[in-house]
C-alpha cells in the first residue's frame, strides 16, 4: 500500500542522525544523556506518555518479569534499534539503526532505573521480541479487517484520487520542507521552507511545464530570502510577499527589482514567543486588509503542556496589514498547524491531539465576530477558562483512523465537490475531504478519505492561477512525518474530469442519516441494513494526552430508504443524539454504481453537533 495509514509498513525512511554525547550536558547517568540527545523525548515523557509510553511506565512494566529469557536489557535495546509496534498499542516505534548497541543498552538501563521499575539486568524479559511484536500487530490487523467482522475494508485509499492527475513540480536536488505556498502575478510560485536556512524560494517555469508536459526541465528555482525563524506561513498580497515567522509577520521587499529580497520589514511582532521549541506561528490566511495566523502553545519534551504559558499562546491572531495592530478572534487551541477560508466565508483551523484534545479536529469561526471564540484547551488560562462555552469542532478526526497531524484546510471547488473542503495531514498523510452543513445554527460535517500517493506528508496547499492544486510536503524526527515518505515535497494535482464513485455527503436527517453519492447506485443492491455498519461514540476532553472513545455503540438501521434516482439513501437510526461521532462503513462488495464501479472509499466519520433522529 502506498500509504502511511496502513498498519503494514516497511521502514524505509532515512534514519535520523543522533549526535554523540555532548560533554557540556550536566553530569548524570550516561543513558539519560543519550536519551536527551536522541529523538526519544519527542514521543515519550519521563512522567507522562504521549505517542509512546512514559519511561516510568516502561520501567514499571518490566520490573520483576521472570517468565522468559535472561537478557531483558539486550532485548529492549534491540527494540530501540529495530523499531516495531504491538507491545504498547498500534503506534509505531521509529527504528534507530544508527545507534551503537552499547549506547542503546545504556539508554535502557537508565529507563529501567527510574522509580517504579528498577530490577537487576539479569531479570528475564517476556518472550516477545521485535518480530513477535510485528506478528501480533499483523494478526490484530487481519482480525479487525476481516469481512466476517464488518463490511467495508477499513483501509486507506490506494493512491491518487482518480479524478486528479499528479505531477512533481520540483527540480532534481530541490528538497523544500514547505511551510508556506502562494503565487506571484506572473504565475511563479513562492514558498517558505522550514529548514536551517529559513529560506524563501521562487519556482519559475510552471506555465511552460503545463504547456510542454515535461517533468522537470523547464523549472527554475531561486532562493530569494534567507535567515527567517521557522517560516510556517506565506501569503502574496498585491504581489508583495509576507511571511509568518515564529516571532513576527514580515514583509519581504526587493528594492532593486533583481528578484532577490533586500529588506525584511516587520509588520507586527505583538505576541509573545519564548525559546520553547513548540511555540510555532502557523499560517497564513488573508482577507479584507487582515492576515490570520495561529500560535501554538508551549509543551514539555514528550508532549505535555508546559505549566508556564504566555497568555497569547493557543490563539488565532488577526494582524492588520496597514498598521500591524493585533487582535485574537479565537483561543483554546494547542497545535493549530493550518488555517484557511472555506464555505460560508468562515475561517477554518485544524488542531492536533494532546491534553484537552482527545483527538485531532477541524474548527471554524467568524474572524470578524464581536467576541473571541473558545475551542476548549485549558493549557493557557487553566481554571480561569474552564467555565467558558466551548465551540465544538466541525469534525473530529479520530486519531490514527482519519487523521494524526492535520495541517492546512483549503476550499474545494471542482466537480461535484464544490463548496467542500480539503484538509492536509503531515503524519497520517494525504488529503481528507470534508462536507460541512449547518443545522440548528451549528456547524457539523463528515470527513472522508480522499487521496494518498504523495511523496511526503502534506503540510501546505495552494490553488494556482492555472487551476491546479499545489501541495507542499514536510517531515521531521519523531511523530511528525508520514512513514515511508520523504521529508520534503512539492507536487500538484490537476482535475481531469473523470467521475469517481464515492460518498459525496452525509447529512443529519430527522430520521437518522442521509448519504449522498457522486453516482447513482445500482438498482437492487444495498436495500437492507446489512450493507451499512454504523457505530458511534463520544469524546471527553481531559488534562491527559488524547483520550479514548467513550460509550461506544453499534447501531443497526431500522429502515433503509433510497431516493428515486438512487443517489441518496436514508438510514433510519433512532438512537442518534448530538455530541457524538458516527462512523459509517459501507460494504464495498455489495455497493456498486450503475456502471458497475466499486466505491473509492467505504468510510465516513460524521460529527453530530445538532439534529439526529426525532
Coordinates of C-alpha atoms in Angstrom, one line a residue:
X1 CA 0.0 0.0 0.0
X2 CA 1.3 3.4 -1.0
X3 CA 0.3 5.0 2.3
X4 CA 1.4 5.5 5.8
X5 CA -2.1 4.9 7.0
X6 CA -2.0 1.1 6.7
X7 CA -0.6 -0.8 9.6
X8 CA 1.6 -3.0 7.3
X9 CA 4.5 -0.7 6.7
X10 CA 8.1 -1.0 5.6
X11 CA 10.6 1.1 7.5
X12 CA 12.3 2.8 4.5
X13 CA 12.6 6.4 5.7
X14 CA 16.0 7.9 6.2
X15 CA 17.0 7.4 9.9
X16 CA 17.6 10.5 12.0
X17 CA 21.1 11.4 12.9
X18 CA 21.9 11.0 16.6
X19 CA 24.9 13.0 17.7
X20 CA 27.5 11.7 20.2
X21 CA 27.0 12.7 23.8
X22 CA 27.6 16.4 24.5
X23 CA 30.3 16.9 27.2
X24 CA 28.7 20.2 28.1
X25 CA 25.5 18.4 29.3
X26 CA 25.0 18.3 33.1
X27 CA 26.7 15.3 34.8
X28 CA 24.4 12.3 35.3
X29 CA 23.8 8.8 34.1
X30 CA 25.2 8.4 30.6
X31 CA 22.0 6.7 29.4
X32 CA 20.0 9.8 30.2
X33 CA 22.4 12.0 28.2
X34 CA 21.9 9.7 25.2
X35 CA 18.1 9.8 25.6
X36 CA 18.2 13.6 25.7
X37 CA 20.3 13.9 22.6
X38 CA 18.3 11.3 20.6
X39 CA 14.7 11.9 19.4
X40 CA 13.2 9.9 22.3
X41 CA 11.6 12.8 24.1
X42 CA 9.6 13.7 21.0
X43 CA 7.3 10.7 21.7
X44 CA 8.0 9.8 25.3
X45 CA 7.9 11.7 28.5
X46 CA 9.5 10.7 31.7
X47 CA 6.4 11.1 33.8
X48 CA 3.6 11.1 31.1
X49 CA 3.1 9.2 27.9
X50 CA 2.0 10.7 24.6
X51 CA 2.6 8.9 21.3
X52 CA 4.6 6.4 23.2
X53 CA 4.5 5.3 26.9
X54 CA 6.1 7.3 29.7
X55 CA 9.5 6.0 30.7
X56 CA 8.3 5.3 34.3
X57 CA 5.6 3.1 32.8
X58 CA 8.1 1.2 30.8
X59 CA 10.2 0.7 33.9
X60 CA 7.2 -0.5 35.9
X61 CA 6.1 -2.9 33.2
X62 CA 9.4 -4.7 33.0
X63 CA 10.1 -4.9 36.8
X64 CA 10.2 -8.3 38.2
X65 CA 9.4 -10.2 35.0
X66 CA 10.5 -13.8 35.5
X67 CA 8.9 -15.9 32.7
X68 CA 11.2 -15.5 29.7
X69 CA 14.8 -15.1 28.5
X70 CA 17.7 -13.8 30.6
X71 CA 18.7 -10.5 28.8
X72 CA 15.9 -8.0 29.3
X73 CA 18.2 -5.0 28.7
X74 CA 19.5 -6.5 25.5
X75 CA 16.1 -7.3 24.1
X76 CA 14.8 -3.8 24.8
X77 CA 18.0 -2.3 23.3
X78 CA 17.2 -4.4 20.1
X79 CA 13.7 -3.0 20.1
X80 CA 15.0 0.6 20.2
X81 CA 17.4 -0.1 17.3
X82 CA 15.0 -2.1 15.1
X83 CA 11.7 -0.4 15.9
X84 CA 8.3 -2.1 15.7
X85 CA 4.9 -2.0 17.2
X86 CA 2.3 -4.2 19.0
X87 CA 3.7 -4.0 22.6
X88 CA 2.3 -0.6 23.6
X89 CA -0.6 -0.5 21.1
X90 CA -0.7 0.4 17.5
X91 CA 1.7 3.4 17.5
X92 CA 4.9 2.6 15.6
X93 CA 8.3 2.8 17.3
X94 CA 10.7 4.5 14.9
X95 CA 13.8 2.4 14.2
X96 CA 17.2 3.8 15.2
X97 CA 19.8 1.8 13.2
X98 CA 22.4 4.5 13.7
X99 CA 22.6 3.8 17.4
X100 CA 25.5 1.7 18.8
X101 CA 24.2 -1.3 20.7
X102 CA 26.3 -0.4 23.7
X103 CA 24.6 3.1 23.8
X104 CA 21.1 1.6 23.4
X105 CA 21.8 -0.7 26.4
X106 CA 22.9 2.4 28.5
X107 CA 19.6 4.1 27.5
X108 CA 17.6 1.1 28.6
X109 CA 19.4 0.7 31.8
X110 CA 18.7 4.3 32.7
X111 CA 15.0 4.0 31.8
X112 CA 14.7 0.8 33.9
X113 CA 16.4 2.5 36.8
X114 CA 13.5 5.0 37.2
X115 CA 11.4 4.7 40.3
X116 CA 8.6 2.1 39.9
X117 CA 10.5 -0.5 37.9
X118 CA 14.2 -0.9 38.7
X119 CA 15.4 -4.5 38.6
X120 CA 18.7 -6.4 38.1
X121 CA 19.9 -6.5 34.5
X122 CA 19.6 -10.3 34.6
X123 CA 15.8 -10.1 35.2
X124 CA 14.2 -12.0 32.3
X125 CA 12.2 -10.5 29.5
X126 CA 8.8 -11.5 28.2
X127 CA 9.1 -13.7 25.1
X128 CA 8.0 -11.1 22.6
X129 CA 10.8 -9.6 20.6
X130 CA 10.6 -7.3 17.6
X131 CA 9.3 -9.9 15.1
X132 CA 6.8 -11.4 17.5
X133 CA 5.5 -7.9 18.1
X134 CA 5.1 -7.5 14.4
X135 CA 3.3 -10.8 14.1
X136 CA 0.9 -9.8 16.8
X137 CA 0.2 -6.5 15.1
X138 CA -0.4 -8.3 11.8
X139 CA -2.8 -10.7 13.4
X140 CA -4.7 -7.9 15.0
X141 CA -4.8 -6.0 11.7
X142 CA -6.3 -9.1 9.9
X143 CA -8.8 -9.7 12.7
X144 CA -10.0 -6.1 12.5
X145 CA -10.2 -6.1 8.8
X146 CA -11.9 -9.4 8.3
X147 CA -15.1 -9.2 6.3
X148 CA -16.6 -11.6 8.8
X149 CA -16.4 -8.9 11.5
X150 CA -17.7 -5.9 9.5
X151 CA -18.5 -4.8 6.0
X152 CA -16.2 -2.2 4.4
X153 CA -12.5 -2.5 4.2
X154 CA -11.1 -0.1 6.7
X155 CA -8.0 0.6 4.6
X156 CA -6.6 3.8 3.2
X157 CA -7.4 4.7 -0.4
X158 CA -4.7 3.0 -2.6
X159 CA -3.2 6.1 -4.2
X160 CA -4.0 9.4 -6.0
X161 CA -7.7 10.2 -6.4
X162 CA -8.9 9.0 -9.8
X163 CA -10.4 12.4 -10.7
X164 CA -7.0 14.1 -10.5
X165 CA -3.6 13.7 -12.1
X166 CA -0.4 14.1 -10.1
X167 CA 2.8 15.8 -11.2
X168 CA 6.0 16.5 -9.3
X169 CA 7.0 20.2 -9.7
X170 CA 10.4 20.5 -8.1
X171 CA 13.7 20.1 -10.0
X172 CA 16.0 17.4 -9.1
X173 CA 18.0 18.3 -6.0
X174 CA 15.5 20.8 -4.7
X175 CA 14.1 19.4 -1.4
X176 CA 11.8 22.0 0.2
X177 CA 10.2 21.3 3.6
X178 CA 7.3 23.5 2.8
X179 CA 5.9 25.9 5.4
X180 CA 4.0 28.2 3.1
X181 CA 2.9 28.5 -0.6
X182 CA 1.5 31.2 -2.8
X183 CA 1.8 32.7 -6.3
X184 CA 3.0 35.9 -7.7
X185 CA 1.2 37.8 -10.5
X186 CA 3.5 36.3 -13.2
X187 CA 2.4 32.8 -12.2
X188 CA 5.7 31.9 -10.4
X189 CA 5.3 30.0 -7.1
X190 CA 6.8 31.3 -3.9
X191 CA 7.4 29.0 -0.9
X192 CA 8.9 29.2 2.5
X193 CA 11.0 26.2 3.7
X194 CA 11.2 25.1 7.3
X195 CA 14.9 24.3 7.2
X196 CA 18.1 25.6 8.8
X197 CA 18.4 28.3 6.1
X198 CA 15.0 29.7 6.9
X199 CA 14.7 30.2 3.2
X200 CA 12.1 31.6 0.7
X201 CA 12.3 30.3 -2.8
X202 CA 10.8 31.3 -6.2
X203 CA 9.9 28.5 -8.6
X204 CA 9.6 29.6 -12.3
X205 CA 8.6 27.8 -15.4
X206 CA 5.3 26.2 -14.2
X207 CA 3.4 27.6 -17.2
X208 CA 6.0 26.1 -19.6
X209 CA 5.7 22.8 -17.7
X210 CA 2.0 22.8 -18.2
X211 CA 2.3 23.5 -21.9
X212 CA 5.1 21.1 -22.7
X213 CA 4.2 18.3 -20.3
X214 CA 7.9 17.9 -19.3
X215 CA 8.5 16.6 -15.8
X216 CA 11.3 18.9 -14.6
X217 CA 13.4 20.5 -17.3
X218 CA 11.7 23.9 -17.6
X219 CA 11.7 24.6 -13.8
X220 CA 14.0 27.2 -12.3
X221 CA 14.4 27.7 -8.6
X222 CA 16.0 30.7 -6.9
X223 CA 16.4 31.3 -3.2
X224 CA 15.3 34.9 -2.8
X225 CA 15.4 35.3 1.0
X226 CA 17.0 33.5 4.0
X227 CA 17.6 33.7 7.7
X228 CA 13.9 33.6 8.7
X229 CA 13.0 31.9 12.0
X230 CA 10.8 28.9 11.3
X231 CA 8.7 30.3 8.5
X232 CA 5.4 28.4 8.6
X233 CA 3.1 30.7 6.7
X234 CA 3.4 32.7 3.5
X235 CA 0.9 34.9 1.6
X236 CA 1.2 37.1 -1.5
X237 CA -1.0 40.2 -1.4
X238 CA -0.9 42.8 -4.2
X239 CA 2.2 41.0 -5.5
X240 CA 4.0 41.6 -2.2
X241 CA 5.3 38.6 -0.2
X242 CA 4.5 38.3 3.5
X243 CA 6.0 35.6 5.7
X244 CA 4.9 34.5 9.2
X245 CA 7.9 33.7 11.3
X246 CA 7.8 32.4 14.9
X247 CA 8.3 36.0 16.3
X248 CA 6.8 38.2 13.7
X249 CA 4.9 38.8 10.4
X250 CA 7.5 40.1 7.9
X251 CA 7.1 41.8 4.5
X252 CA 9.8 40.9 2.0
X253 CA 10.9 43.8 -0.2
X254 CA 13.0 43.7 -3.4
X255 CA 14.4 47.3 -3.6
X256 CA 16.3 47.0 -6.9
X257 CA 14.0 44.7 -8.8
X258 CA 16.7 42.0 -9.2
X259 CA 14.4 39.2 -7.8
X260 CA 16.3 39.0 -4.5
X261 CA 14.9 40.3 -1.2
X262 CA 16.9 43.3 0.1
X263 CA 14.7 44.4 3.1
X264 CA 12.9 42.4 5.8
X265 CA 10.3 44.8 7.2
X266 CA 8.4 43.8 10.4
X267 CA 4.7 44.3 10.0
X268 CA 3.9 43.1 13.6
X269 CA 5.5 41.3 16.5
X270 CA 2.9 41.9 19.1
X271 CA 2.7 38.4 20.6
X272 CA 4.9 36.5 22.9
X273 CA 7.4 34.0 21.7
X274 CA 9.8 32.3 24.1
X275 CA 12.6 29.7 23.5
X276 CA 10.1 26.8 23.8
X277 CA 10.5 24.6 20.7
X278 CA 6.8 24.2 20.2
X279 CA 5.7 27.8 20.1
X280 CA 5.2 27.8 16.3
X281 CA 3.4 30.5 14.4
X282 CA 1.3 28.8 11.7
X283 CA -0.5 30.4 8.8
X284 CA -1.1 32.4 6.7
X285 CA -4.5 33.5 5.5
X286 CA -5.6 36.9 4.3
X287 CA -8.9 38.7 3.8
X288 CA -10.2 42.3 3.7
X289 CA -7.0 44.0 4.9
X290 CA -6.0 41.5 7.6
X291 CA -3.7 38.5 7.9
X292 CA -4.6 35.5 10.1
X293 CA -2.2 33.1 11.8
X294 CA -2.3 30.7 14.7
X295 CA 0.0 30.5 17.7
X296 CA 0.9 27.1 19.2
X297 CA 1.3 26.5 22.9
X298 CA 4.5 25.6 24.7
X299 CA 4.9 21.9 25.5
X300 CA 7.4 19.9 27.5
X301 CA 9.5 17.1 25.9
X302 CA 7.1 14.2 25.5
X303 CA 4.1 16.3 24.6
X304 CA 2.5 17.5 27.9
X305 CA 1.7 21.2 28.0
X306 CA 4.2 23.4 29.8
X307 CA 2.9 24.8 33.1
X308 CA 4.4 28.2 32.1
X309 CA 2.4 29.6 29.1
X310 CA 2.3 33.1 27.7
X311 CA -1.2 34.5 27.7
X312 CA -1.5 34.9 24.0
X313 CA -0.5 31.3 23.0
X314 CA -3.1 28.8 21.7
X315 CA -4.8 31.7 19.8
X316 CA -5.8 32.7 16.3
X317 CA -4.1 36.1 15.7
X318 CA -5.5 38.8 13.4
X319 CA -2.9 41.3 12.1
X320 CA -4.0 44.4 10.3
X321 CA -2.0 44.9 7.1
X322 CA -1.8 48.7 7.3
X323 CA -0.6 49.2 10.8
X324 CA 0.2 45.8 12.3
X325 CA -2.5 46.0 15.0
X326 CA -3.2 42.6 16.6
X327 CA -6.4 41.1 17.9
X328 CA -7.3 37.5 18.9
X329 CA -10.6 36.2 17.5
X330 CA -10.2 32.7 19.0
X331 CA -8.3 30.9 21.8
X332 CA -8.2 27.5 23.4
X333 CA -6.0 25.8 20.7
X334 CA -2.9 23.6 21.1
X335 CA -1.1 23.0 17.8
X336 CA -3.2 24.8 15.1
X337 CA -1.0 23.9 12.1
X338 CA -3.1 25.4 9.3
X339 CA -5.9 27.7 8.7
X340 CA -7.8 28.9 5.6
X341 CA -11.1 30.3 4.4
X342 CA -13.8 28.0 3.2
X343 CA -17.6 27.5 2.9
X344 CA -19.6 30.4 4.2
X345 CA -16.6 32.8 4.3
X346 CA -15.6 31.2 7.6
X347 CA -12.0 30.7 8.8
X348 CA -11.3 27.0 9.3
X349 CA -8.5 26.0 11.7
X350 CA -7.1 22.5 12.4
X351 CA -5.8 21.4 15.8
X352 CA -3.7 18.4 16.8
X353 CA -4.3 15.9 19.6
X354 CA -2.9 16.5 23.1
X355 CA -4.1 17.4 26.5
X356 CA -7.7 18.7 26.3
X357 CA -7.9 17.2 22.8
X358 CA -8.9 13.6 22.9
X359 CA -8.4 13.6 19.1
X360 CA -7.4 16.0 16.4
X361 CA -10.2 18.2 15.0
X362 CA -11.2 20.9 12.5
X363 CA -12.8 24.1 13.8
X364 CA -14.5 27.1 12.3
X365 CA -15.1 30.7 13.3
X366 CA -16.2 34.0 12.0
X367 CA -13.0 36.0 12.3
X368 CA -14.9 39.3 12.3
X369 CA -17.1 38.3 15.2
X370 CA -17.6 40.5 18.2
X371 CA -16.2 38.0 20.7
X372 CA -13.3 35.7 21.0
X373 CA -14.3 32.1 20.4
X374 CA -13.1 29.4 22.9
X375 CA -12.1 26.0 21.5
X376 CA -11.6 24.1 24.7
X377 CA -7.9 23.8 25.6
X378 CA -7.1 24.9 29.1
X379 CA -3.4 24.7 28.7
X380 CA -3.4 28.5 28.6
X381 CA -5.7 30.1 31.2
X382 CA -6.4 26.9 33.3
X383 CA -9.3 27.2 35.6
X384 CA -10.0 30.8 34.5
X385 CA -11.3 29.5 31.1
X386 CA -12.8 26.3 32.5
X387 CA -16.3 27.8 32.6
X388 CA -16.3 29.3 29.1
X389 CA -18.7 27.9 26.5
X390 CA -16.8 25.7 24.1
X391 CA -17.3 25.9 20.4
X392 CA -17.4 22.3 19.1
X393 CA -15.4 21.1 16.1
X394 CA -16.9 20.9 12.7
X395 CA -15.4 17.4 12.6
X396 CA -13.5 15.3 14.9
X397 CA -10.6 13.4 13.2
X398 CA -10.3 10.1 15.1
X399 CA -6.7 9.6 15.8
X400 CA -4.9 7.1 13.5
X401 CA -8.1 6.4 11.6
X402 CA -8.6 9.6 9.5
X403 CA -6.1 12.0 11.0
X404 CA -2.9 12.4 13.1
X405 CA -1.3 15.7 12.4
X406 CA -3.8 17.8 10.4
X407 CA -2.5 20.8 8.7
X408 CA -4.0 23.2 6.2
X409 CA -7.6 23.3 5.1
X410 CA -8.5 24.7 1.6
X411 CA -11.7 25.3 -0.3
X412 CA -12.5 22.6 -2.9
X413 CA -14.5 24.0 -5.8
X414 CA -14.2 21.5 -8.7
X415 CA -16.6 18.9 -10.0
X416 CA -19.3 17.6 -7.7
X417 CA -17.2 18.6 -4.6
X418 CA -17.9 22.4 -4.9
X419 CA -18.5 24.0 -1.5
X420 CA -16.5 21.4 0.4
X421 CA -13.0 21.4 2.0
X422 CA -9.8 19.5 1.6
X423 CA -7.6 19.0 4.7
X424 CA -4.0 18.0 4.5
X425 CA -2.2 15.9 7.1
X426 CA 1.5 15.5 7.8
X427 CA 1.7 12.2 9.7
X428 CA -1.5 10.4 8.6
X429 CA -0.6 11.8 5.3
X430 CA -2.6 12.6 2.1
X431 CA -5.8 14.7 1.8
X432 CA -9.1 14.3 3.6
X433 CA -12.3 15.7 2.1
X434 CA -14.9 17.4 4.4
X435 CA -18.5 18.1 3.8
X436 CA -19.9 20.9 6.0
X437 CA -23.5 21.5 6.9
X438 CA -25.3 24.0 9.2
X439 CA -28.1 22.6 11.3
X440 CA -30.0 24.4 14.0
X441 CA -27.4 27.2 13.7
X442 CA -24.5 24.9 14.4
X443 CA -21.8 23.7 12.0
X444 CA -21.0 20.0 11.7
X445 CA -19.8 17.7 9.0
X446 CA -18.5 14.5 7.6
X447 CA -14.9 13.6 6.7
X448 CA -13.9 11.1 4.0
X449 CA -10.6 9.6 2.9
X450 CA -9.8 11.4 -0.4
X451 CA -6.3 10.8 -1.7
X452 CA -2.9 9.4 -0.8
X453 CA 0.0 8.7 -3.1
X454 CA 2.1 11.8 -2.4
X455 CA 5.9 11.9 -1.9
X456 CA 5.6 13.3 1.6
X457 CA 3.2 14.1 4.4
X458 CA 1.2 17.2 3.2
X459 CA 1.7 20.4 5.1
X460 CA 0.6 23.3 2.8
X461 CA -1.9 23.7 0.0
X462 CA -2.5 26.5 -2.6
X463 CA -4.6 26.7 -5.7
X464 CA -2.5 28.1 -8.5
X465 CA -3.6 30.6 -11.2
X466 CA -3.6 27.6 -13.6
X467 CA -6.5 26.0 -11.6
X468 CA -4.3 23.2 -10.2
X469 CA -3.8 22.4 -6.5
X470 CA -0.2 22.6 -5.3
X471 CA 0.9 20.5 -2.3
X472 CA 3.9 21.2 -0.1
X473 CA 5.4 18.3 1.9
X474 CA 7.3 18.2 5.1
X475 CA 8.6 15.7 7.7
X476 CA 10.8 15.6 10.8
X477 CA 12.1 13.2 13.5
X478 CA 9.6 11.7 15.9
X479 CA 5.9 11.5 15.2
X480 CA 5.7 14.3 12.6
X481 CA 6.0 12.9 9.1
X482 CA 4.4 10.2 7.1
X483 CA 6.1 6.8 7.4
X484 CA 7.9 5.6 4.2
X485 CA 7.8 9.0 2.7
X486 CA 10.2 11.9 2.1
X487 CA 10.6 14.8 4.5
X488 CA 10.1 17.3 1.7
X489 CA 7.9 17.6 -1.4
X490 CA 6.3 19.8 -4.0
X491 CA 3.6 18.4 -6.2
X492 CA 0.4 19.4 -7.9
X493 CA -3.0 17.9 -8.6
X494 CA -4.9 18.6 -11.8
X495 CA -8.6 17.9 -12.1
X496 CA -9.1 15.5 -15.0
X497 CA -13.0 15.4 -15.0
X498 CA -13.2 11.6 -14.6
X499 CA -16.1 10.6 -12.3
X500 CA -15.2 8.7 -9.1
X501 CA -17.9 6.7 -7.4
X502 CA -17.9 7.6 -3.7
X503 CA -19.9 9.1 -0.9
X504 CA -20.3 12.8 -1.6
X505 CA -22.0 14.0 1.6
X506 CA -23.5 12.6 4.8
X507 CA -26.2 14.8 6.4
X508 CA -28.2 14.7 9.6
X509 CA -31.8 13.8 8.8
X510 CA -34.9 13.8 11.1
X511 CA -34.9 10.0 10.7
X512 CA -31.2 9.4 11.0
X513 CA -28.5 10.0 8.4
X514 CA -28.7 10.7 4.7
X515 CA -25.9 9.5 2.5
X516 CA -25.5 11.1 -1.0
X517 CA -23.3 9.5 -3.7
X518 CA -21.5 11.0 -6.6
X519 CA -23.1 8.5 -9.0
X520 CA -26.4 6.5 -8.9
X521 CA -26.2 3.2 -7.0
X522 CA -27.2 0.2 -9.0
X523 CA -30.8 -0.9 -8.5
X524 CA -31.5 -3.9 -6.3
X525 CA -28.3 -3.6 -4.2
X526 CA -27.8 -2.5 -0.6
X527 CA -31.6 -2.4 0.1
X528 CA -31.1 -3.8 3.6
X529 CA -29.2 -2.8 6.7
X530 CA -26.5 -5.4 6.1
X531 CA -24.6 -3.2 3.7
X532 CA -24.1 -0.5 6.3
X533 CA -22.2 -0.8 9.5
X534 CA -22.8 2.1 11.9
X535 CA -21.2 2.9 15.3
X536 CA -20.9 6.0 17.4
X537 CA -19.1 7.3 20.5
X538 CA -18.3 10.5 22.3
X539 CA -15.1 12.1 23.5
X540 CA -14.4 13.7 26.8
X541 CA -11.5 16.3 26.9
X542 CA -9.3 15.9 29.9
X543 CA -5.9 17.1 31.1
X544 CA -4.5 13.7 29.9
X545 CA -2.9 13.5 26.5
X546 CA -5.5 12.3 24.0
X547 CA -8.5 10.3 25.0
X548 CA -10.5 7.1 24.3
X549 CA -13.8 6.6 22.5
X550 CA -16.4 6.6 25.3
X551 CA -19.8 4.9 25.3
X552 CA -19.0 3.1 22.0
X553 CA -22.2 1.7 20.5
X554 CA -23.1 -0.4 17.4
X555 CA -26.2 0.9 15.7
X556 CA -28.4 -1.0 13.2
X557 CA -30.6 0.9 10.8
X558 CA -34.3 0.1 11.3
X559 CA -35.0 1.1 7.7
X560 CA -33.1 1.8 4.5
X561 CA -34.8 4.2 2.1
X562 CA -33.5 5.1 -1.3
X563 CA -34.3 8.1 -3.4
X564 CA -35.9 7.6 -6.9
X565 CA -32.6 8.4 -8.6
X566 CA -30.6 6.1 -6.4
X567 CA -28.2 8.9 -5.5
X568 CA -29.3 9.2 -1.8
X569 CA -30.2 6.8 0.9
X570 CA -31.6 7.5 4.4
X571 CA -30.6 5.2 7.2
X572 CA -33.2 5.3 10.0
X573 CA -31.3 5.5 13.3
X574 CA -33.5 6.4 16.2
X575 CA -30.6 6.3 18.7
X576 CA -28.6 9.2 17.2
X577 CA -28.0 12.1 19.6
X578 CA -25.9 15.2 19.4
X579 CA -22.4 15.3 20.9
X580 CA -21.2 12.1 19.3
X581 CA -19.1 10.9 16.3
X582 CA -20.7 8.5 14.0
X583 CA -18.6 6.1 11.9
X584 CA -20.0 4.6 8.7
X585 CA -18.6 1.6 6.8
X586 CA -20.2 0.5 3.6
X587 CA -19.9 -2.9 2.0
X588 CA -17.6 -2.5 -0.9
X589 CA -18.6 -5.8 -2.4
X590 CA -22.4 -5.0 -2.4
X591 CA -22.5 -1.3 -3.2
X592 CA -21.8 -0.7 -6.9
X593 CA -22.7 2.2 -9.2
X594 CA -25.0 1.8 -12.2
X595 CA -21.8 1.5 -14.3
X596 CA -20.5 -1.3 -12.1
X597 CA -17.8 0.7 -10.3
X598 CA -16.8 -0.1 -6.7
X599 CA -16.6 2.6 -4.1
X600 CA -13.3 4.6 -4.0
X601 CA -13.6 4.8 -0.2
X602 CA -16.0 3.0 2.1
X603 CA -15.9 5.1 5.2
X604 CA -17.1 8.3 6.7
X605 CA -16.8 9.9 10.1
X606 CA -19.7 12.2 10.9
X607 CA -19.6 14.7 13.8
X608 CA -23.1 15.3 15.1
X609 CA -23.3 18.6 17.0
X610 CA -27.1 19.1 16.4
X611 CA -30.0 17.2 15.0
X612 CA -30.3 13.5 15.0
X613 CA -33.4 11.3 14.8
X614 CA -36.7 12.7 16.1

